[in-house]
PDB file of C-alpha atoms in Angstrom:
ATOM      1  CA  MET A   1     -12.727   8.506  -1.414  1.00 67.00           C
ATOM      2  CA  VAL A   2     -11.271   5.152  -1.311  1.00 64.00           C
ATOM      3  CA  GLN A   3     -10.743   3.882  -5.172  1.00 75.00           C
ATOM      4  CA  GLY A   4      -9.520  -0.049  -4.613  1.00 85.00           C
ATOM      5  CA  ILE A   5      -8.706  -2.888  -2.386  1.00 88.00           C
ATOM      6  CA  LYS A   6      -6.731  -5.598  -2.967  1.00 90.00           C
ATOM      7  CA  LEU A   7      -6.210  -8.916  -0.695  1.00 89.00           C
ATOM      8  CA  LEU A   8      -2.134  -9.752  -0.145  1.00 89.00           C
ATOM      9  CA  ASP A   9      -1.440 -13.465   0.132  1.00 84.00           C
ATOM     10  CA  LEU A  10       1.037 -13.338   2.773  1.00 80.00           C
ATOM     11  CA  GLY A  11       1.650 -17.715   3.571  1.00 73.00           C
ATOM     12  CA  GLU A  12       0.092 -20.318   3.052  1.00 61.00           C
ATOM     13  CA  ASP A  13      -3.349 -19.453   3.974  1.00 59.00           C
ATOM     14  CA  SER A  14      -6.576 -17.090   4.463  1.00 56.00           C
ATOM     15  CA  LYS A  15      -4.898 -16.000   7.740  1.00 65.00           C
ATOM     16  CA  ASN A  16      -1.975 -14.232   6.472  1.00 73.00           C
ATOM     17  CA  GLN A  17      -3.998 -12.056   3.732  1.00 85.00           C
ATOM     18  CA  VAL A  18      -3.538  -8.504   3.846  1.00 91.00           C
ATOM     19  CA  ALA A  19      -5.970  -5.907   2.135  1.00 93.00           C
ATOM     20  CA  LEU A  20      -4.019  -2.812   0.260  1.00 94.00           C
ATOM     21  CA  ILE A  21      -5.596   0.192   0.063  1.00 94.00           C
ATOM     22  CA  VAL A  22      -5.124   2.677  -2.473  1.00 92.00           C
ATOM     23  CA  SER A  23      -7.079   6.325  -1.670  1.00 92.00           C
ATOM     24  CA  ILE A  24      -7.661   9.186  -4.559  1.00 90.00           C
ATOM     25  CA  ARG A  25      -8.361  12.959  -4.151  1.00 90.00           C
ATOM     26  CA  PRO A  26      -8.497  15.342  -7.169  1.00 88.00           C
ATOM     27  CA  LYS A  27      -5.829  17.957  -6.826  1.00 87.00           C
ATOM     28  CA  SER A  28      -6.466  20.005 -10.051  1.00 87.00           C
ATOM     29  CA  GLU A  29      -7.096  19.041 -13.092  1.00 87.00           C
ATOM     30  CA  ASP A  30      -4.201  16.662 -13.538  1.00 89.00           C
ATOM     31  CA  LYS A  31      -3.411  15.707 -10.356  1.00 91.00           C
ATOM     32  CA  VAL A  32      -3.919  13.768  -7.605  1.00 91.00           C
ATOM     33  CA  GLY A  33      -3.235  12.799  -4.143  1.00 93.00           C
ATOM     34  CA  ILE A  34      -3.016   9.413  -3.444  1.00 94.00           C
ATOM     35  CA  ARG A  35      -2.822   7.646   0.163  1.00 95.00           C
ATOM     36  CA  ILE A  36      -1.730   3.842   0.544  1.00 96.00           C
ATOM     37  CA  GLN A  37      -2.013   1.702   3.488  1.00 96.00           C
ATOM     38  CA  LEU A  38      -2.492  -1.357   4.540  1.00 96.00           C
ATOM     39  CA  GLN A  39      -4.656  -3.328   6.692  1.00 94.00           C
ATOM     40  CA  SER A  40      -4.975  -6.050   8.832  1.00 90.00           C
ATOM     41  CA  ILE A  41      -7.803  -8.423   7.504  1.00 86.00           C
ATOM     42  CA  ASN A  42      -9.582 -11.608   8.936  1.00 69.00           C
ATOM     43  CA  GLU A  43      -9.041 -12.727  12.283  1.00 72.00           C
ATOM     44  CA  GLN A  44      -5.779 -11.241  12.456  1.00 71.00           C
ATOM     45  CA  ARG A  45      -5.908  -8.425  14.429  1.00 84.00           C
ATOM     46  CA  TYR A  46      -2.584  -6.915  13.715  1.00 88.00           C
ATOM     47  CA  LEU A  47       0.260  -6.702  11.215  1.00 90.00           C
ATOM     48  CA  PRO A  48       3.170  -8.979  11.005  1.00 86.00           C
ATOM     49  CA  THR A  49       5.587  -6.399  12.723  1.00 83.00           C
ATOM     50  CA  ASN A  50       8.137  -7.193   9.756  1.00 87.00           C
ATOM     51  CA  ILE A  51       5.614  -5.710   7.129  1.00 94.00           C
ATOM     52  CA  LYS A  52       7.153  -3.464   5.113  1.00 96.00           C
ATOM     53  CA  LEU A  53       5.042  -1.176   2.658  1.00 97.00           C
ATOM     54  CA  GLY A  54       7.024   1.275   0.064  1.00 97.00           C
ATOM     55  CA  LEU A  55       6.362   3.524  -2.475  1.00 97.00           C
ATOM     56  CA  LEU A  56       9.068   2.897  -5.546  1.00 96.00           C
ATOM     57  CA  SER A  57      10.331   4.860  -8.497  1.00 91.00           C
ATOM     58  CA  ARG A  58       9.423   3.891 -11.900  1.00 85.00           C
ATOM     59  CA  PHE A  59      13.547   3.391 -12.061  1.00 88.00           C
ATOM     60  CA  SER A  60      12.254   1.073  -8.829  1.00 89.00           C
ATOM     61  CA  GLN A  61      14.123   2.979  -6.417  1.00 94.00           C
ATOM     62  CA  MET A  62      12.593   3.289  -2.738  1.00 96.00           C
ATOM     63  CA  LEU A  63      10.422   6.596  -2.298  1.00 96.00           C
ATOM     64  CA  GLN A  64       8.971   6.129   1.103  1.00 97.00           C
ATOM     65  CA  GLU A  65       9.047   3.586   3.461  1.00 97.00           C
ATOM     66  CA  VAL A  66       6.607   2.485   7.004  1.00 97.00           C
ATOM     67  CA  GLN A  67       6.791  -0.927   8.457  1.00 96.00           C
ATOM     68  CA  ALA A  68       4.476  -2.220  11.006  1.00 94.00           C
ATOM     69  CA  ARG A  69       4.959  -1.988  14.776  1.00 93.00           C
ATOM     70  CA  ASN A  70       4.021  -4.121  17.492  1.00 90.00           C
ATOM     71  CA  ASN A  71       0.633  -3.970  17.239  1.00 90.00           C
ATOM     72  CA  ASP A  72      -0.219  -1.750  14.256  1.00 93.00           C
ATOM     73  CA  SER A  73      -3.298  -2.729  12.934  1.00 93.00           C
ATOM     74  CA  MET A  74      -2.836  -0.178   9.560  1.00 95.00           C
ATOM     75  CA  ILE A  75       0.205   1.099   7.692  1.00 97.00           C
ATOM     76  CA  GLN A  76       0.314   3.954   5.561  1.00 97.00           C
ATOM     77  CA  LEU A  77       2.491   6.040   3.376  1.00 97.00           C
ATOM     78  CA  LYS A  78       2.229   9.792   3.087  1.00 97.00           C
ATOM     79  CA  GLN A  79      -0.203  11.442   0.780  1.00 95.00           C
ATOM     80  CA  PHE A  80       1.883  12.247  -2.342  1.00 95.00           C
ATOM     81  CA  THR A  81       0.842  13.386  -5.707  1.00 93.00           C
ATOM     82  CA  CYS A  82       0.474  11.907  -8.718  1.00 91.00           C
ATOM     83  CA  LYS A  83      -0.233  13.368 -12.243  1.00 90.00           C
ATOM     84  CA  LYS A  84      -4.235  11.616 -13.691  1.00 87.00           C
ATOM     85  CA  GLY A  85      -2.975   8.345 -15.669  1.00 86.00           C
ATOM     86  CA  GLY A  86       0.382   7.210 -13.608  1.00 87.00           C
ATOM     87  CA  ILE A  87       1.287   4.463 -13.023  1.00 90.00           C
ATOM     88  CA  ILE A  88       2.952   3.648  -9.249  1.00 91.00           C
ATOM     89  CA  GLN A  89       4.531   0.944  -7.946  1.00 95.00           C
ATOM     90  CA  VAL A  90       3.578  -0.080  -4.459  1.00 96.00           C
ATOM     91  CA  GLN A  91       5.674  -3.048  -2.702  1.00 96.00           C
ATOM     92  CA  VAL A  92       4.583  -4.884   0.001  1.00 95.00           C
ATOM     93  CA  THR A  93       7.716  -7.143   2.145  1.00 94.00           C
ATOM     94  CA  ARG A  94       7.700  -9.267   4.959  1.00 91.00           C
ATOM     95  CA  GLY A  95      10.858 -11.318   4.762  1.00 88.00           C
ATOM     96  CA  ASP A  96      11.921 -12.833   2.448  1.00 90.00           C
ATOM     97  CA  LEU A  97       8.212 -12.315   0.721  1.00 90.00           C
ATOM     98  CA  ILE A  98       8.213  -9.127  -1.316  1.00 93.00           C
ATOM     99  CA  LEU A  99       4.628  -8.481  -3.676  1.00 93.00           C
ATOM    100  CA  THR A 100       5.047  -5.342  -6.498  1.00 94.00           C
ATOM    101  CA  GLU A 101       2.494  -3.908  -7.667  1.00 92.00           C
ATOM    102  CA  SER A 102       1.522  -2.043 -10.790  1.00 91.00           C
ATOM    103  CA  LEU A 103      -1.111   0.335 -10.487  1.00 87.00           C
ATOM    104  CA  LYS A 104      -2.658   2.610 -13.246  1.00 84.00           C
ATOM    105  CA  VAL A 105      -4.225   6.561 -11.263  1.00 80.00           C
ATOM    106  CA  ALA A 106      -7.410   6.505 -13.038  1.00 72.00           C
ATOM    107  CA  ILE A 107     -10.505   8.789 -11.567  1.00 67.00           C
ATOM    108  CA  PRO A 108     -13.934   7.336 -13.045  1.00 55.00           C
TER     109      PRO A 108
END
């Protein structure tokens, strides 16, 4: 199930926005499976080829990262498991622009 969507600005106008999508599925009583995607939106059919989506540890170490290729409209990290109520850090980079989002894992 999609838990949240956040629009991220990558430039000076709305044509440079992407959607950060977080999907969460219960795994056990205290753990959830998480999938994180980055999708193009607006008039942009494809993601910029130099955009990266990454998962950071609590010590800001890169745990996994994926980069868009030509004609990718979406990229996603490999599914991972996290404790309910935990905090995950997601990083989106494009050239010199670095956006880091801290997200609390909450199940409604």
